[in-house]
Coordinates of C-alpha atoms in Angstrom, one line a residue:
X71 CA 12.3 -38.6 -14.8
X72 CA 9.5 -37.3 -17.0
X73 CA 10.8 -35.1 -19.7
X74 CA 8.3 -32.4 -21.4
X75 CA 8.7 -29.4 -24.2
X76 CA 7.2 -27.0 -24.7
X77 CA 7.1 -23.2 -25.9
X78 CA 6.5 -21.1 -22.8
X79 CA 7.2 -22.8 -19.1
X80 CA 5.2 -21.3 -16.3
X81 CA 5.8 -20.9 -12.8
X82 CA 2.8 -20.6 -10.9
X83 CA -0.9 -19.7 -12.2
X84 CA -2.1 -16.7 -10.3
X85 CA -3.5 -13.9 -12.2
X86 CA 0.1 -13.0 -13.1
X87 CA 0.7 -17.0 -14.7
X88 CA -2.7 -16.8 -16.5
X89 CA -2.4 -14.1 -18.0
X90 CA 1.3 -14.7 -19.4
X91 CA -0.6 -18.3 -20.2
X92 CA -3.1 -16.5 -22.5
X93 CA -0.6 -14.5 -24.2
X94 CA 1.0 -16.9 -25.2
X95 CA -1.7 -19.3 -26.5
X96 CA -3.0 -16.2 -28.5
X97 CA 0.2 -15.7 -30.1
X98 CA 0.4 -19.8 -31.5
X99 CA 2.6 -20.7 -28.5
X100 CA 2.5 -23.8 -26.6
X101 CA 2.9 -23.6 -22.0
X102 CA 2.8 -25.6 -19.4
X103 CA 2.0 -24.3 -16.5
X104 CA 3.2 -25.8 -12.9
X105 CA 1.0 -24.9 -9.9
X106 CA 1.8 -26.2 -6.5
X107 CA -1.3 -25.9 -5.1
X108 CA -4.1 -27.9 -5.8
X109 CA -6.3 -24.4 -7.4
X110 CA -5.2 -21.7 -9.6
X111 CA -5.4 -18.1 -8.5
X112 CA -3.2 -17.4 -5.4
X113 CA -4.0 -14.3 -3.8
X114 CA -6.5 -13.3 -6.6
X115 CA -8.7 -15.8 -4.8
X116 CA -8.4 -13.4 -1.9
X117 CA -9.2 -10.3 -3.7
X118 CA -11.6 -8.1 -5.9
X119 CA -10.4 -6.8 -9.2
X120 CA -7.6 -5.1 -11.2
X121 CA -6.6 -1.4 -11.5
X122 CA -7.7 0.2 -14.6
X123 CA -7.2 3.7 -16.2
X124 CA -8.6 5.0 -18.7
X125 CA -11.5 2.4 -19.0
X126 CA -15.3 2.9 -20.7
X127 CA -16.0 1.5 -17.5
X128 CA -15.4 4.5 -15.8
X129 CA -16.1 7.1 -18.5
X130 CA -19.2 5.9 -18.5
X131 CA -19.8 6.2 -15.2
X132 CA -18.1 9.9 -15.0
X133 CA -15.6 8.4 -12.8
X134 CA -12.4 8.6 -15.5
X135 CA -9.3 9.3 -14.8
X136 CA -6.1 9.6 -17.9
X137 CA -3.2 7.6 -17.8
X138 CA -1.5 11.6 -17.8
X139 CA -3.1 12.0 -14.4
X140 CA -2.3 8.4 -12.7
X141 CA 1.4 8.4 -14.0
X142 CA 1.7 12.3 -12.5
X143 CA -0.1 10.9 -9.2
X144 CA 1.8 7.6 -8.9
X145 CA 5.7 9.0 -9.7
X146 CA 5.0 12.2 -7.0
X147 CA 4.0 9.2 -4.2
X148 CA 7.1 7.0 -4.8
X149 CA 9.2 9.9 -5.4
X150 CA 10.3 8.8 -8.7
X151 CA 12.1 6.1 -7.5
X152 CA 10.5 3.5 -9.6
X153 CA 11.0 2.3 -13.2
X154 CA 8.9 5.5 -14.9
X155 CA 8.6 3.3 -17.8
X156 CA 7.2 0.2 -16.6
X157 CA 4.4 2.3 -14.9
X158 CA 3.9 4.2 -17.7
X159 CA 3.7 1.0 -20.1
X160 CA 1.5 -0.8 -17.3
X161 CA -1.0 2.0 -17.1
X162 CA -1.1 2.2 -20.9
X163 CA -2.3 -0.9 -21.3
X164 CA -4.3 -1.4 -18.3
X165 CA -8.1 -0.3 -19.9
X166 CA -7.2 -2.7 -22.9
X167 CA -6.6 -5.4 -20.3
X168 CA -10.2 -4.7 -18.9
X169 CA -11.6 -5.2 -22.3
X170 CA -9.8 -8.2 -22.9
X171 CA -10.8 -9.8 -19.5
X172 CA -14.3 -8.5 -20.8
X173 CA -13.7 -10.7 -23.9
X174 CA -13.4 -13.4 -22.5
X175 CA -16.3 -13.0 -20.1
X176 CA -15.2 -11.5 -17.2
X177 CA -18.1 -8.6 -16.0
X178 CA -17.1 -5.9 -13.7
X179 CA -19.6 -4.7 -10.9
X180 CA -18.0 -1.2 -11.9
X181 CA -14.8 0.8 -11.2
X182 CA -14.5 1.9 -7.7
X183 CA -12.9 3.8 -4.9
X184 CA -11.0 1.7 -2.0
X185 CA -12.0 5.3 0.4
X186 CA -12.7 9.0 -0.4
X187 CA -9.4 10.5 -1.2
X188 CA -8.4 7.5 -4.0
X189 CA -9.4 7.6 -7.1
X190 CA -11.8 5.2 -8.8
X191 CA -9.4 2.9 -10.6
X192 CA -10.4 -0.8 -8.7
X193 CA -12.5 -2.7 -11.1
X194 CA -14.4 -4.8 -8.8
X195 CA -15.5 -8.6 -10.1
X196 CA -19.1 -8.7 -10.1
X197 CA -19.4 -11.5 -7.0
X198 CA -21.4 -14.2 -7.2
X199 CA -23.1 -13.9 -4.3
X200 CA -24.5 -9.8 -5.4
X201 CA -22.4 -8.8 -2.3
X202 CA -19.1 -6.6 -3.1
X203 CA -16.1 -8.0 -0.8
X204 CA -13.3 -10.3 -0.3
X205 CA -13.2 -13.1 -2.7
X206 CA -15.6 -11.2 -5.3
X207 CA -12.3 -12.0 -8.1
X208 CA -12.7 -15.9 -8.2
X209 CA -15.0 -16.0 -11.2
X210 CA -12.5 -14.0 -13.3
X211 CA -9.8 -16.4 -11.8
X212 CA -12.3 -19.7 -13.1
X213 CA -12.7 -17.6 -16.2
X214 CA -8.8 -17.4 -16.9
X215 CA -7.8 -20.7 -16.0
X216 CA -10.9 -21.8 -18.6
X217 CA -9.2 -19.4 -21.6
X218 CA -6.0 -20.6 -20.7
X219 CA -6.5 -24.6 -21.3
X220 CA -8.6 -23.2 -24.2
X221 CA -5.6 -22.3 -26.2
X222 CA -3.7 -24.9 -25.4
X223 CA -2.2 -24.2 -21.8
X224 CA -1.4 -27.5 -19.9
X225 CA -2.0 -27.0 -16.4
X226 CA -0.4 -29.2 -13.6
X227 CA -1.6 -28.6 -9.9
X228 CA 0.0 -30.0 -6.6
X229 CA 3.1 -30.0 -9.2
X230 CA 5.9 -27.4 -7.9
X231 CA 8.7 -26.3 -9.9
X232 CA 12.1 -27.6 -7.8
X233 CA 14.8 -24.9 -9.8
X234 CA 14.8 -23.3 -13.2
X235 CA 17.4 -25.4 -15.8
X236 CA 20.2 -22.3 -16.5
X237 CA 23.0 -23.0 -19.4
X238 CA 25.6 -20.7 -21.0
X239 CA 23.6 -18.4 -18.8
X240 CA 20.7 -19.0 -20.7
X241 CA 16.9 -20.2 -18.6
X242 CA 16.0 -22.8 -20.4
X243 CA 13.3 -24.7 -18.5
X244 CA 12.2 -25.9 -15.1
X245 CA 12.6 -28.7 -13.0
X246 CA 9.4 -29.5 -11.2
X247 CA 7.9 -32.3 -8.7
X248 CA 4.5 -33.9 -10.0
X249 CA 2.0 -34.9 -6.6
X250 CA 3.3 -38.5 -7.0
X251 CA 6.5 -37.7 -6.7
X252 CA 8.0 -38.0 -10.0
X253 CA 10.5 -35.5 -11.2
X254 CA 9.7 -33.8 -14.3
X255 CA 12.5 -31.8 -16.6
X256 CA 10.7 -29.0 -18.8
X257 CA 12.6 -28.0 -21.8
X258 CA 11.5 -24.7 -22.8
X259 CA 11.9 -21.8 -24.8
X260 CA 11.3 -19.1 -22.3
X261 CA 10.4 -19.0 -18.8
X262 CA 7.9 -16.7 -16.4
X263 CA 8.4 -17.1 -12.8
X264 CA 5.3 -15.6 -11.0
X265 CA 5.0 -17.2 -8.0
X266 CA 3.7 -14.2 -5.9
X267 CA 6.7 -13.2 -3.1
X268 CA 7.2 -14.7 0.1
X269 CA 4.0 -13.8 2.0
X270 CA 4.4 -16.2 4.5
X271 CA 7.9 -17.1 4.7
X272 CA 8.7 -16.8 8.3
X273 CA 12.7 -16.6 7.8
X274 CA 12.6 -14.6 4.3
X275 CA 9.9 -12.2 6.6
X276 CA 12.8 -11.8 9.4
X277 CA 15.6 -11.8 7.1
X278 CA 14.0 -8.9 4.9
X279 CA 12.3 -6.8 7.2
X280 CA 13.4 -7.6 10.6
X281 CA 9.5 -9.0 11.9
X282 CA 8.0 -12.2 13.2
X283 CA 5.1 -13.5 10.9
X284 CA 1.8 -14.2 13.3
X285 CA 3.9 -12.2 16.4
X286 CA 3.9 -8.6 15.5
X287 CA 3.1 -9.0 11.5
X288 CA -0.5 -10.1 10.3
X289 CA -0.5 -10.6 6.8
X290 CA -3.0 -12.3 4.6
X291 CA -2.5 -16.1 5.0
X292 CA -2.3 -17.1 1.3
X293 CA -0.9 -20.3 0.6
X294 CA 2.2 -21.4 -0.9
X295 CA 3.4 -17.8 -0.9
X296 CA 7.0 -18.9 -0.2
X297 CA 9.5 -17.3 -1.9
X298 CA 10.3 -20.5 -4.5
X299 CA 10.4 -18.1 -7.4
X300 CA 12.5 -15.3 -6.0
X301 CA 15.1 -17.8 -4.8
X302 CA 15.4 -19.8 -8.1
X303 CA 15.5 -16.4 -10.1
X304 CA 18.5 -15.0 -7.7
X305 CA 20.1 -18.6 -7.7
X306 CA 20.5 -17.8 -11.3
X307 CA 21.5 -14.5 -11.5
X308 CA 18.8 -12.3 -11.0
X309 CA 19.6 -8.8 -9.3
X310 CA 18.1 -8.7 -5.8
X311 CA 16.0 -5.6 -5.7
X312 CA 13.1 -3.8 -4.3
X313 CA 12.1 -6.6 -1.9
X314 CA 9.0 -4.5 0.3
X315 CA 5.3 -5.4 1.8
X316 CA 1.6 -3.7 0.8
X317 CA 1.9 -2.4 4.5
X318 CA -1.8 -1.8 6.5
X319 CA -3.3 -2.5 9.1
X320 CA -5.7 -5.2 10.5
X321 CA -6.3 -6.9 13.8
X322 CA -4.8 -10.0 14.2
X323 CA -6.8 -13.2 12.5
X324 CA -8.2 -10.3 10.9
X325 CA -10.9 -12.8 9.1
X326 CA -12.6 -14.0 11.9
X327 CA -13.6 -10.9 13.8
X328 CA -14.2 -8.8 10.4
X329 CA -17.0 -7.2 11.5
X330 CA -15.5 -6.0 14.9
X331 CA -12.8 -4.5 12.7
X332 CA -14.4 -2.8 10.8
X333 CA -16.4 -1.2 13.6
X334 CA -12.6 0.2 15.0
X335 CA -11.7 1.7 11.3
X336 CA -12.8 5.2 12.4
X337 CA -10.9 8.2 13.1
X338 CA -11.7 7.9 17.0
X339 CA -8.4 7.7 19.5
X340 CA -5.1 6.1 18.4
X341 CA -2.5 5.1 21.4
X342 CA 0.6 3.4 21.1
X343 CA 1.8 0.8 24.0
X344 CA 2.7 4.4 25.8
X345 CA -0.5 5.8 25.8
X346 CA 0.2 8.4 23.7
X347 CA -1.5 9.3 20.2
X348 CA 1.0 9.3 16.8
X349 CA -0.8 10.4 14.0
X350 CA -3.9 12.4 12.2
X351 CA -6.6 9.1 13.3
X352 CA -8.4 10.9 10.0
X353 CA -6.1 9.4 7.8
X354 CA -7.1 5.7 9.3
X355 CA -9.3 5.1 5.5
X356 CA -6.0 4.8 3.8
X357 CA -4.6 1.7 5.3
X358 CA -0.9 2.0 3.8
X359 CA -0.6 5.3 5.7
X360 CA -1.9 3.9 9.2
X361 CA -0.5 1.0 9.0
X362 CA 3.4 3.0 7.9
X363 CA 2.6 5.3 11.4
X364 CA 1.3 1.9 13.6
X365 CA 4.9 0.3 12.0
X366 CA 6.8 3.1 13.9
X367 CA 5.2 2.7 17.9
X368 CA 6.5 0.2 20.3
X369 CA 6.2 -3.2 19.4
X370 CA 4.7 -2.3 16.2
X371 CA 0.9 -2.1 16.9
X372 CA -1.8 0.2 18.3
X373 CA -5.2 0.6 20.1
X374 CA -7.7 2.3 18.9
X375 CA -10.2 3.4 22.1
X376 CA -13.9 4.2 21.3
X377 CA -17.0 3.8 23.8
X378 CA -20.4 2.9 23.0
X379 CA -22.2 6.1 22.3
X380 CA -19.8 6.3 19.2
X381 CA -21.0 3.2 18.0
X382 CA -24.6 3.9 18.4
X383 CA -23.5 7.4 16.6
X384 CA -22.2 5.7 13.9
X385 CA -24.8 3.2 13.8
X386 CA -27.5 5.9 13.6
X387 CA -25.5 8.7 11.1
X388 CA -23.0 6.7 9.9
X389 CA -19.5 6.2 9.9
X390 CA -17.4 9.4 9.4
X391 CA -14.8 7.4 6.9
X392 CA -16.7 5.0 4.7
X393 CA -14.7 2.8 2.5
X394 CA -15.7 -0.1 -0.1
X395 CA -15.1 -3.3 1.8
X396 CA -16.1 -2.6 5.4
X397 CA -19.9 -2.7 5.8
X398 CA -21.3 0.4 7.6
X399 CA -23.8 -2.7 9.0
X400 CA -21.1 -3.6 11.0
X401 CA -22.3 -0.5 13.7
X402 CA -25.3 -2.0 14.3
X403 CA -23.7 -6.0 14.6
X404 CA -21.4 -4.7 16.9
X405 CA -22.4 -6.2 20.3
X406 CA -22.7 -9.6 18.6
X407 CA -19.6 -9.4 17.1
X408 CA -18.4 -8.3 20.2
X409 CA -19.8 -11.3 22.2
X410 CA -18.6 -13.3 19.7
X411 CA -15.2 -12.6 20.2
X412 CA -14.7 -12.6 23.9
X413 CA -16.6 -16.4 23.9
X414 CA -14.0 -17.4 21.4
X415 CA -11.0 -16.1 24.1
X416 CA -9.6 -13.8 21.7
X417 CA -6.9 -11.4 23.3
X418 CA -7.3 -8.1 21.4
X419 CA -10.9 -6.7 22.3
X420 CA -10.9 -5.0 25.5
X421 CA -14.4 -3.6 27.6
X422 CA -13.8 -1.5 30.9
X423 CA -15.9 0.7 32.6
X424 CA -13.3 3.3 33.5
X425 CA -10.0 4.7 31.6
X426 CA -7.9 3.3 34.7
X427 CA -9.4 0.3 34.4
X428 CA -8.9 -0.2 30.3
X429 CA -5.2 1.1 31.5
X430 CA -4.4 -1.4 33.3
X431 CA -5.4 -4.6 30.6
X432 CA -3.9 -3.0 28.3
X433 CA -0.7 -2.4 30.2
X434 CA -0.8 0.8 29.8
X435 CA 0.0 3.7 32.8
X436 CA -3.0 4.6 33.7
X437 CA -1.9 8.4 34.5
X438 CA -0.6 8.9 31.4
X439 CA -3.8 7.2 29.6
X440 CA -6.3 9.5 31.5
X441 CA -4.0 12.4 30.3
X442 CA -4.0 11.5 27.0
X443 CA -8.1 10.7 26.8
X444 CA -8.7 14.5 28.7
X445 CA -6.8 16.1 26.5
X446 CA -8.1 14.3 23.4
X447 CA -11.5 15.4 25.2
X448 CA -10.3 18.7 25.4
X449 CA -9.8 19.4 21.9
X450 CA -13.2 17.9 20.6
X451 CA -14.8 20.0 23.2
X452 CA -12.9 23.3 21.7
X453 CA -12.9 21.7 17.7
X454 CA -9.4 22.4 17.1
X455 CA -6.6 19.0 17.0
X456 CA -3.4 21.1 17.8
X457 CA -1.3 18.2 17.9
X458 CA -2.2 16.5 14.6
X459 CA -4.5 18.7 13.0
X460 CA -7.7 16.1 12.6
X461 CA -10.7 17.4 10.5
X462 CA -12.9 18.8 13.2
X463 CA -15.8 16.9 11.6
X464 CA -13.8 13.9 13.2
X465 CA -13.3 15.3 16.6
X466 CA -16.0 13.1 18.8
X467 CA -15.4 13.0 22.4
X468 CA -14.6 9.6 24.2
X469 CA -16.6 9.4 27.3
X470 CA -17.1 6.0 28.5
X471 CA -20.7 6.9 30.0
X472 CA -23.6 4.6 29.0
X473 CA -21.5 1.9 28.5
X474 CA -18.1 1.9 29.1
X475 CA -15.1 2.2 27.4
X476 CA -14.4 -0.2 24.1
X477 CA -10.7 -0.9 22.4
X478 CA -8.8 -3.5 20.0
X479 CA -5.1 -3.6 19.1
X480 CA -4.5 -3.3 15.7
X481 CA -1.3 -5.1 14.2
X482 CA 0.9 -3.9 10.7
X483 CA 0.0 -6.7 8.3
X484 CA 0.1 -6.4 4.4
X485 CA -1.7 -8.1 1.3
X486 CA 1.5 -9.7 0.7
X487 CA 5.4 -9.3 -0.2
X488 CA 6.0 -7.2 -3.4
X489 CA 9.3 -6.7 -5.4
X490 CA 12.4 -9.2 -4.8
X491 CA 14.1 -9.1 -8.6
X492 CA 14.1 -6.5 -11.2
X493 CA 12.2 -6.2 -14.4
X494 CA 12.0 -3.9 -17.4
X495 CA 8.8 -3.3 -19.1
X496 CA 9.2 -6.3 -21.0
X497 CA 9.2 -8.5 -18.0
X498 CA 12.5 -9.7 -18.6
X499 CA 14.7 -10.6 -15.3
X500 CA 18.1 -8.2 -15.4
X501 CA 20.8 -9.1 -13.9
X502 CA 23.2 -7.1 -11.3
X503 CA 24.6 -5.0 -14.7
X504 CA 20.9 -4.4 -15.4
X505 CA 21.5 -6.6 -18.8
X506 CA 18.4 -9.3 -19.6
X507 CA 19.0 -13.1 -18.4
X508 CA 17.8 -14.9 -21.7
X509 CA 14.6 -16.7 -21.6
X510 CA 14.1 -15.7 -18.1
X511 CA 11.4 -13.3 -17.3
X512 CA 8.8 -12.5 -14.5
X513 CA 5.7 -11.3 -13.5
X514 CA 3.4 -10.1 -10.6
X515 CA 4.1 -9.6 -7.4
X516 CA 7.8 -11.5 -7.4
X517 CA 8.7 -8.3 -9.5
X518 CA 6.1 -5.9 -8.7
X519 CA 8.9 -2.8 -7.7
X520 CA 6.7 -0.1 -9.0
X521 CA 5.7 1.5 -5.2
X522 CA 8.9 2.6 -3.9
X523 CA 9.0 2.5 -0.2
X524 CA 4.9 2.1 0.4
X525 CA 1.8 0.6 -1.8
X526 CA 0.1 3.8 -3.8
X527 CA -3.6 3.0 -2.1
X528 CA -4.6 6.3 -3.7
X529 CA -4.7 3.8 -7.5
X530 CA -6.6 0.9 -5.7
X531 CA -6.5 -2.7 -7.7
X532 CA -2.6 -2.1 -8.2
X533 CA -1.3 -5.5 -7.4
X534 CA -4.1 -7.1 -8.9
X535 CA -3.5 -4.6 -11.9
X536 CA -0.1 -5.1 -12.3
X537 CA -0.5 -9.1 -12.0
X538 CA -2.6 -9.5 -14.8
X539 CA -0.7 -6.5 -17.0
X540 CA 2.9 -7.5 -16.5
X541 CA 1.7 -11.7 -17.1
X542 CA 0.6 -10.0 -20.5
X543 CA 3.5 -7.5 -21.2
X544 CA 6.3 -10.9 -20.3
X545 CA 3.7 -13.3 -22.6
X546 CA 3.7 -10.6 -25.4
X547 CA 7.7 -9.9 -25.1
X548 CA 8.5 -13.5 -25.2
X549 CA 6.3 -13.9 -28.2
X550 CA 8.7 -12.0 -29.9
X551 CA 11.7 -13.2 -28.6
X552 CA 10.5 -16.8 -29.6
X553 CA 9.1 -15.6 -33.2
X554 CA 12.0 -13.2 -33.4

């Protein structure tokens, strides 16, 4: 067995590791940091940019918004049934975390809304490529791991930690499996397990939340998102609490038929496996809310029915709910997307030239589908939704002439698992009393129990956001419990 010590033990090196990485070098402490994959970042790879609030970014860009006016907005959505402090502390410190990403040579396309009714809080990596989208965060990821090994961090990949070494109820260090296959015993003085929930945990997903990963639950595929950390920090004493998903919506293997997708987020016709509409199809730009009314229907997914003189509508005026990551382009790549995916033999596009006949592949009756698209019809025809009271702007009619009739099935999925153990603002692990386990502390999205019972996409970058702040807040904390 390889032994090693060192100051600061890290599990995992997503934004949430890195940034607790940092802190500590720029406080005179020594880390190691254990990755089990063979890249640092995690789901950051994935994504775009941190929250901020408060930032010059946005003031000078008018688009500001005061930690006063997030904290207000943010503990009316959860109902106050998160830790008001660690939001509060978060937010605080969220525009200095910009700067000191900044610092280090991060640069920020800008601070951005996710879709109309959110603020403009998601600081958005400027991308590589010029083109803002998935993925646009890996430079600030390169960037991190880069200031990291700079102050001293030593960085292990394809090395995952095994169990966390508890005595006298004290976390002392790690246990860990190098990529030959030698076990490695780091003695440390504190410990920060951010390994970024159990994302793709199939039993962990069934156990928690009663679904069946890649059945009726599409999540983000990231890698190595497992559960390891949330099971070592309850195996030694950590409070099980808060355990919840980023809930939205997507259609299944979301990635490959982006395009398509995107073509389906507007606020056309919603049905369930009934035929029946369940919600305001206006509220379809914030993600968290369709995807919490999709959760709800039969077998926990949706169509949503349009017909090609909506596309070519959108196409021509554009789309009636814009948002940041889906193109408006896509409108006019539509029929090569769509041929696309029917070559491929993918089984959630449908065509049909009549109602019955889109009915019937989708397994729907038929009667009650027609009754459902007349008096959808109806109401667009008259301006007035008096079932779910859809902006009349919205209120297109679905015809099926000049082309037929044109549907996907849209799936719940989520960014990822949030929450699992409990933190205070200090990113120390409580216990079932609420008291501190010693040396043990956490960060990201294994902790991240600020959202109550559905992810705030109204303050967009949040996960990101609280990654990279509560990596900082545990490094800072554990600086002075080390220095003490």
């Amino acid at each position: 067995m390889k032994v090693m010590n060192t100051d600061v033990a890290i599990v995992a090196g997503g934004p949430a590791g890195l940034a607790a990485a940092i802190t500590a070098g720029e406080n005179g402490l020594s880390s190691i940091l254990f990755e089990k994959a063979n890249t640092t970042g995690g789901a950051a790879n994935m994504g775009m940019g941190p929250l901020g609030i408060n930032t010059k970014i946005q003031k000078l860009s008018f688009k500001d918004i005061t930690v006063e006016e997030a904290y207000e907005n943010h503990m009316k959505y959860t109902h106050y049934r998160v830790d008001g402090d660690l939001v509060n502390t978060y937010f605080t410190k969220s525009a200095d975390t910009i700067e000191w990403l900044q610092d280090m040579g991060v640069e920020f396309a800008g601070a951005f809304k996710y879709f109309t009714e959110s603020a403009a809080t998601w600081h958005i990596v400027k991308p590589e490529n010029g083109v803002i989208g998935p993925r646009a965060a890996g430079p600030m990821i390169r960037i991190m791991t880069e200031k990291a090994k700079e102050l001293g961090t030593e960085i292990y990949l394809e090395t995952p930690v095994k169990s966390l070494i508890m005595e006298d109820g004290k976390c002392v260090g790690v246990r860990a499996l190098d990529k030959n296959g030698e076990e490695i015993e780091c003695r440390a003085k504190a410990v920060v397990v951010a390994t970024g929930g159990f994302g793709t945990n199939k039993e962990m997903i069934k156990n928690e939340f009663g679904l069946d990963l890649w059945e009726n639950f599409f999540p983000f595929n990231v890698p190595g998102t497992t559960g390891d950390g949330l099971n070592m920090m309850w195996e030694a004493g950590a409070q099980k609490f808060g355990a919840n998903i980023e809930m939205i919506f997507q259609m299944k293997d979301n990635m490959s038929h982006f395009m398509l997708d995107a073509c389906f987020r507007q606020p056309a016709l919603l049905v369930n496996q009934k035929g029946v509409r369940f919600m305001d199809e206006g509220q379809m730009g914030n993600t968290t809310y369709t995807g919490n009314a999709i959760n709800l229907q039969p077998g926990r997914y949706a169509y949503c029915i349009m017909d090609r003189n909506l596309i070519k509508y959108y196409a021509k005026n554009g789309p009636d709910i814009f948002d940041i990551v889906h193109p408006s382009e896509s409108f006019h790549m539509f029929e090569q997307a769509a041929e696309q995916t029917k070559a491929s033999g993918y089984d959630c596009y449908y065509e049909a030239e009549t109602i019955e006949e889109l009915a019937e592949k989708l397994g729907i009756n038929p009667d009650v589908l027609s009754e459902t698209l007349d008096e959808y019809n109806d109401m667009c025809d008259v301006n007035l939704d008096h079932q779910f009271h859809k902006n009349p702007t919205y209120l297109r009619p679905i015809t099926g002439r000049k082309g037929g009739f044109i549907a996907v099935r849209f799936y719940i999925a989520a960014y990822g698992t949030i929450g699992g153990v409990r933190t205070n603002k200090y990113g120390e692990v409580l216990d079932n009393n609420q008291e501190p386990i010693p040396g043990l502390y956490s960060a990201g999205s294994d902790c991240n129990t600020i959202y109550g019972d559905s992810y705030n996409f109204t303050l967009c970058g949040n996960t990101m956001g609280f990654a990279v702040n509560s990596g900082r807040m545990a490094g800072e904390a554990i600086a002075d419990y080390i220095n003490g």
